[in-house]
The first five atom37 places (N, CA, C, CB, O) and aatype in JSON, in Angstrom:
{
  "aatype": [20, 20, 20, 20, 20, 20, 20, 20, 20, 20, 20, 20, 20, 20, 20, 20, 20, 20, 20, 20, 20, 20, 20, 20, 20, 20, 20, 20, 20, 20, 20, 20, 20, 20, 20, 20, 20, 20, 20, 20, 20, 20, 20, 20, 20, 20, 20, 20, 20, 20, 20, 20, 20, 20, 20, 20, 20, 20, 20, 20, 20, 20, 20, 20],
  "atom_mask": [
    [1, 1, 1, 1, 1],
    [1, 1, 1, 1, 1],
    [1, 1, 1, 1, 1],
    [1, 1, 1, 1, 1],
    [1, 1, 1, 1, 1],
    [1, 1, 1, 1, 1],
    [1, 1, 1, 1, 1],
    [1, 1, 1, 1, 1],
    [1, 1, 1, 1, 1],
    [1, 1, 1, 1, 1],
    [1, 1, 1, 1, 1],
    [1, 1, 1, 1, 1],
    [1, 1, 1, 1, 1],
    [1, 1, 1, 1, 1],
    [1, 1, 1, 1, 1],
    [1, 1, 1, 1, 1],
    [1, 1, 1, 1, 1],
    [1, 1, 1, 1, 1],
    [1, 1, 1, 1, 1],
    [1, 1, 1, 1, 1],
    [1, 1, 1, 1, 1],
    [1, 1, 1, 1, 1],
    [1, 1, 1, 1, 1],
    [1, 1, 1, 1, 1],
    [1, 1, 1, 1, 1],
    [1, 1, 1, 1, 1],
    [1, 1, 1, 1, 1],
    [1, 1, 1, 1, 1],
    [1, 1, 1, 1, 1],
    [1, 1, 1, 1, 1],
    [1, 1, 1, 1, 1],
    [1, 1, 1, 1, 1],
    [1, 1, 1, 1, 1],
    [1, 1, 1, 1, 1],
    [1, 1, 1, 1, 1],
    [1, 1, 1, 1, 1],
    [1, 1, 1, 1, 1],
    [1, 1, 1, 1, 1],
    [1, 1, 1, 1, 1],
    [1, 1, 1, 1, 1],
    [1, 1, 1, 1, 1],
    [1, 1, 1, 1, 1],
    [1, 1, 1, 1, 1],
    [1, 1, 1, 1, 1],
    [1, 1, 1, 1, 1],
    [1, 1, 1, 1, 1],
    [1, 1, 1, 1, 1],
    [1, 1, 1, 1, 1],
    [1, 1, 1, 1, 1],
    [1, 1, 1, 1, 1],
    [1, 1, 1, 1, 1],
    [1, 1, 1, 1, 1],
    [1, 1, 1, 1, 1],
    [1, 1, 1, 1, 1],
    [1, 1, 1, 1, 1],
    [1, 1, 1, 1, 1],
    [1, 1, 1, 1, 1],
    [1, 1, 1, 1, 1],
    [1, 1, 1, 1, 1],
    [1, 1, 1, 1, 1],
    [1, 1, 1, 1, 1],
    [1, 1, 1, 1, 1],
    [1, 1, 1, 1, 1],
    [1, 1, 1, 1, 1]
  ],
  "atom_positions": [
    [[-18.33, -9.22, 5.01], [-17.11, -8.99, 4.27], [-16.47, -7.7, 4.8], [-17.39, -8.9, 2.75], [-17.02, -6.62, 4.61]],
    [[-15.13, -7.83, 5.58], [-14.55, -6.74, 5.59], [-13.99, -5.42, 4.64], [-13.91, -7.16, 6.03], [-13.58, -5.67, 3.5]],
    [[-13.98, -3.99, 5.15], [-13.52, -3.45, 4.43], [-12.63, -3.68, 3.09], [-13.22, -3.01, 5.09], [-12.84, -3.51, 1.89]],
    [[-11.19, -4.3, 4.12], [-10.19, -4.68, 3.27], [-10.49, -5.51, 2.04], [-9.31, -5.32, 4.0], [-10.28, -5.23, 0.86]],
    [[-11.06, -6.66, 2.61], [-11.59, -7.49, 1.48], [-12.49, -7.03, 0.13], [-12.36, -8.4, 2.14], [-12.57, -7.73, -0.88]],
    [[-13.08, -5.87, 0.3], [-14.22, -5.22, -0.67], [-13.27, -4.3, -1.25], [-15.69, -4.42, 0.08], [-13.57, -3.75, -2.31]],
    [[-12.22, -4.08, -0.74], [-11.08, -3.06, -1.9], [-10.39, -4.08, -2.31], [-9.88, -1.74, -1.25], [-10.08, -3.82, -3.47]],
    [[-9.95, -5.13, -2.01], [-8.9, -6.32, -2.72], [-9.8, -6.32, -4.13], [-8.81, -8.24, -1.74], [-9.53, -5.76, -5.19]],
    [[-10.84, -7.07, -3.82], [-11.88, -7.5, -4.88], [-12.0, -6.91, -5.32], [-12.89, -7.87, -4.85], [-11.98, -7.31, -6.49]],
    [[-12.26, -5.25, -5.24], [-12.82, -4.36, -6.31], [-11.3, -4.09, -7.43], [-13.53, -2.68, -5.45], [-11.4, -3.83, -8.63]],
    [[-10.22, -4.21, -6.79], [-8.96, -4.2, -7.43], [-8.85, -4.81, -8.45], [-8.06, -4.58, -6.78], [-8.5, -4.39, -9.55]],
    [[-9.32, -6.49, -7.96], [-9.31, -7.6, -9.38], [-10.24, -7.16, -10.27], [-9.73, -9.24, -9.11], [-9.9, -7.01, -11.44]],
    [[-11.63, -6.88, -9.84], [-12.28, -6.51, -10.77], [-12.35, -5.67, -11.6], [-12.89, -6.47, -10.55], [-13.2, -5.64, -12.5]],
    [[-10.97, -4.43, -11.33], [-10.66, -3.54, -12.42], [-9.5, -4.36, -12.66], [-10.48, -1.9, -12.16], [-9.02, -3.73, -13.61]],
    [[-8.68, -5.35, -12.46], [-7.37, -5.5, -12.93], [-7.85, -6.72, -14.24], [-6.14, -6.04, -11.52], [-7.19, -6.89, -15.27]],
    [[-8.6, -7.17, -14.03], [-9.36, -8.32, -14.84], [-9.85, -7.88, -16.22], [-10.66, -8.84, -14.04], [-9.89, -8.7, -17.13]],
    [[-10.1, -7.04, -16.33], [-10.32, -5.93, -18.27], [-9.03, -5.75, -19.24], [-10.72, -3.82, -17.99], [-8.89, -5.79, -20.46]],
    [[-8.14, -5.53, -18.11], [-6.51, -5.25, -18.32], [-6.04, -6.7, -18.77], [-5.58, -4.68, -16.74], [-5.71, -6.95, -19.93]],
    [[-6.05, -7.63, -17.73], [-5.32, -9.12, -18.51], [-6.53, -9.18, -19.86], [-5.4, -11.05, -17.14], [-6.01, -9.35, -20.97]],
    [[-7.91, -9.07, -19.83], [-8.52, -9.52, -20.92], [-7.87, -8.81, -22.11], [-9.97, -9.32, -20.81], [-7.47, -9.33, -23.15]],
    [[-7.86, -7.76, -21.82], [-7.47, -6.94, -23.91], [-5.85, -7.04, -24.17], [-7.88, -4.52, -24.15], [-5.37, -6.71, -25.26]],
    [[-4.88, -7.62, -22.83], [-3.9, -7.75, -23.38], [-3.67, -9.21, -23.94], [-3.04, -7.27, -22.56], [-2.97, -9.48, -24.92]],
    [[-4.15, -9.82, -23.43], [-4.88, -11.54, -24.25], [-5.62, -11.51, -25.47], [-6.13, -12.37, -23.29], [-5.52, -12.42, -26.29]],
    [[-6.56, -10.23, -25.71], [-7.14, -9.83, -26.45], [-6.36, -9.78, -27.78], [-7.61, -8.83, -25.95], [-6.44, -10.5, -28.77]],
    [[-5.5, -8.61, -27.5], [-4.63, -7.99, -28.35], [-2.94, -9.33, -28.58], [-4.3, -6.19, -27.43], [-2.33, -9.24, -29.65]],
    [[-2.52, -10.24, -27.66], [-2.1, -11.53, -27.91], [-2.6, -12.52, -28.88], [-2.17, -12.03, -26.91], [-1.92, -13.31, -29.54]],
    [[-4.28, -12.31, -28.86], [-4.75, -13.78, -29.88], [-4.76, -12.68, -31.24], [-6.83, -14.84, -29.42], [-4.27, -13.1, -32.29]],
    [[-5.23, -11.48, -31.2], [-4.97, -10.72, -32.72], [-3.78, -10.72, -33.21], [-5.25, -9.31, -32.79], [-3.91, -10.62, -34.43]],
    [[-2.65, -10.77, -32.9], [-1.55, -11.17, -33.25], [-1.12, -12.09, -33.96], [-1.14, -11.27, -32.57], [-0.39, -11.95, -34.94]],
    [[-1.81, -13.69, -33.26], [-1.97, -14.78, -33.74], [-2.73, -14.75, -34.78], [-2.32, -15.54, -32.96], [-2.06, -14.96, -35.79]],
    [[-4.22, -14.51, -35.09], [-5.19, -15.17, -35.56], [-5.1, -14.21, -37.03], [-6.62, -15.21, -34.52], [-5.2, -14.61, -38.19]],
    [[-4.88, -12.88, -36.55], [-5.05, -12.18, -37.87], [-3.49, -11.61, -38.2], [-6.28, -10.86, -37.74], [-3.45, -11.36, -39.41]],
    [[-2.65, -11.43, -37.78], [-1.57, -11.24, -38.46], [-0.45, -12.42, -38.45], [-1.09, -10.04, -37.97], [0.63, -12.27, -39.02]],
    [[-0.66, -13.11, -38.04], [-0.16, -14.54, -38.28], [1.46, -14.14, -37.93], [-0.53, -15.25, -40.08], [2.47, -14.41, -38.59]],
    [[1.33, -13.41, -36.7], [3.07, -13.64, -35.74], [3.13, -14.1, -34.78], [3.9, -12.57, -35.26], [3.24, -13.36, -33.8]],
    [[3.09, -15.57, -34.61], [2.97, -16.45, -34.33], [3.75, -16.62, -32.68], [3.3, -17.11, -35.49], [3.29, -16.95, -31.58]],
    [[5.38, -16.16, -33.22], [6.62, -15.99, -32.32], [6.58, -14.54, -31.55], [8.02, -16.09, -33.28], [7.22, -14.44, -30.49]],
    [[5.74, -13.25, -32.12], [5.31, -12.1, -31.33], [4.06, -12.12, -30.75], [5.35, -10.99, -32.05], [3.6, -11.19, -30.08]],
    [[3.5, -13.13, -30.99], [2.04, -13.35, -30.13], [2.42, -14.26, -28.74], [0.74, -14.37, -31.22], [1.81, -14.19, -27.67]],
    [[3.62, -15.15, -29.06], [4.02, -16.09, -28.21], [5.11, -15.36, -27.08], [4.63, -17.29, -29.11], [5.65, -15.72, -26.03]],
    [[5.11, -14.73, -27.5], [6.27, -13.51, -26.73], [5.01, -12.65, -25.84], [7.35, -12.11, -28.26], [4.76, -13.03, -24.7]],
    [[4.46, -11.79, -26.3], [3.21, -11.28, -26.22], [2.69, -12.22, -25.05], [2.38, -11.3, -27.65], [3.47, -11.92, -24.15]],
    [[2.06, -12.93, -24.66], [1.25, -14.07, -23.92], [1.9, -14.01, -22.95], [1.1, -15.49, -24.42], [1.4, -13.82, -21.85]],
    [[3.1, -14.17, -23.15], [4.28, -14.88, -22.16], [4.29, -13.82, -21.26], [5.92, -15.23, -22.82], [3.93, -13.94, -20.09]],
    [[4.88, -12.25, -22.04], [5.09, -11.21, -20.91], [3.44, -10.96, -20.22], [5.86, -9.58, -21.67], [3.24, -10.74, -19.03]],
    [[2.7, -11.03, -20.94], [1.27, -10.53, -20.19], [0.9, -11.44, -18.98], [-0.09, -10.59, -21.29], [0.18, -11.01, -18.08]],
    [[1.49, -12.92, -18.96], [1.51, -13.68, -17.55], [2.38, -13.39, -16.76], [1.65, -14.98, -17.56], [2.18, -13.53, -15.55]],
    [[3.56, -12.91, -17.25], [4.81, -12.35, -15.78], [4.54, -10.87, -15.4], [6.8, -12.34, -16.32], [5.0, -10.34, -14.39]],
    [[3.6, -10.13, -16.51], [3.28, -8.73, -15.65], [2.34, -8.76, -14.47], [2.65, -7.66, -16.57], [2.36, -8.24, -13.35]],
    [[1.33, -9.69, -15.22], [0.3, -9.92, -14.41], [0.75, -10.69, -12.91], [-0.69, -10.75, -15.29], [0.43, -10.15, -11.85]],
    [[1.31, -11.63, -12.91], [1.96, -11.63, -11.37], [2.95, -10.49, -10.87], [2.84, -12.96, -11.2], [2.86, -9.78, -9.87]],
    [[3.82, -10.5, -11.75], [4.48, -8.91, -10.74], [3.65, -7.85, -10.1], [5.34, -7.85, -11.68], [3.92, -7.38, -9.0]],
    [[2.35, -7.39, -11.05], [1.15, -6.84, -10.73], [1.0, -6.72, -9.5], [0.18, -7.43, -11.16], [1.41, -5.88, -8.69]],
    [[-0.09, -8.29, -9.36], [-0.31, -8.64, -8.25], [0.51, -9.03, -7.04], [-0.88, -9.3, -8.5], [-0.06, -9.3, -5.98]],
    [[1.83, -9.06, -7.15], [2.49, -9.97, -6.39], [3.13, -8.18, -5.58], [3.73, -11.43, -7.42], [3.08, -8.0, -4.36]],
    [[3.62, -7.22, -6.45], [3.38, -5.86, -5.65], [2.41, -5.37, -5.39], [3.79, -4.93, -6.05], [2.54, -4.17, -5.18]],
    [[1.32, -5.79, -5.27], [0.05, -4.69, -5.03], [-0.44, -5.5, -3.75], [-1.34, -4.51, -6.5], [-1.22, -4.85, -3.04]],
    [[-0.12, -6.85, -3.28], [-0.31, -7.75, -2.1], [0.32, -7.29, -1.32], [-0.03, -9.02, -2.14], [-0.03, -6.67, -0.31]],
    [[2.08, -7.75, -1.98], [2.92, -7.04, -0.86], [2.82, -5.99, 0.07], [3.76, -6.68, -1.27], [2.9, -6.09, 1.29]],
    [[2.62, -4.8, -0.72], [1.72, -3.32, -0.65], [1.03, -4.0, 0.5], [0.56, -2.69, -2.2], [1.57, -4.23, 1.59]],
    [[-0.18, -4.3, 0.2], [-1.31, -4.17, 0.99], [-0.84, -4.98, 2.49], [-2.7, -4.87, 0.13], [-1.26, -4.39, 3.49]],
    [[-0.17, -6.0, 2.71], [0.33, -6.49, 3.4], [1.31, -5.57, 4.8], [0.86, -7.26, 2.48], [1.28, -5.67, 6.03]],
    [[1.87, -4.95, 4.12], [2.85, -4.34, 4.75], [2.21, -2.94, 5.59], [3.98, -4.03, 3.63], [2.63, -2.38, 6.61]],
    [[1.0, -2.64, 4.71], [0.55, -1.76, 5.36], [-0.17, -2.03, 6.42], [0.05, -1.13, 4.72], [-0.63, -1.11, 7.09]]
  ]
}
């Protein structure tokens, strides 16, 4: 496994805690305060950050 490849991976593996507690903090929304339409909002942005995320941090790495 190349360098590069052992910093990509180690990246996800800290970026992967981050999508969990904001999913986390998405289903508490739902389950215990019952906002149903701010949990659904909630979800939604935590999948378009999470690619912008990644989709600049590739680029990044790419270019360099």
């Amino acid at each position: 496994m190349t360098t590069t490849t052992r910093k990509l991976l180690k990246w996800e593996m800290c970026w992967i805690p981050v999508e969990m507690a904001m999913i986390a903090f998405g289903l508490y929304l739902l389950l215990c305060r019952h906002l149903d339409e701010a949990e659904a909002c909630f979800l939604f942005l935590t999948v378009g950050l999470s690619c912008v995320v990644r989709l600049r941090h590739y680029l990044q790495k790419q270019n360099q």
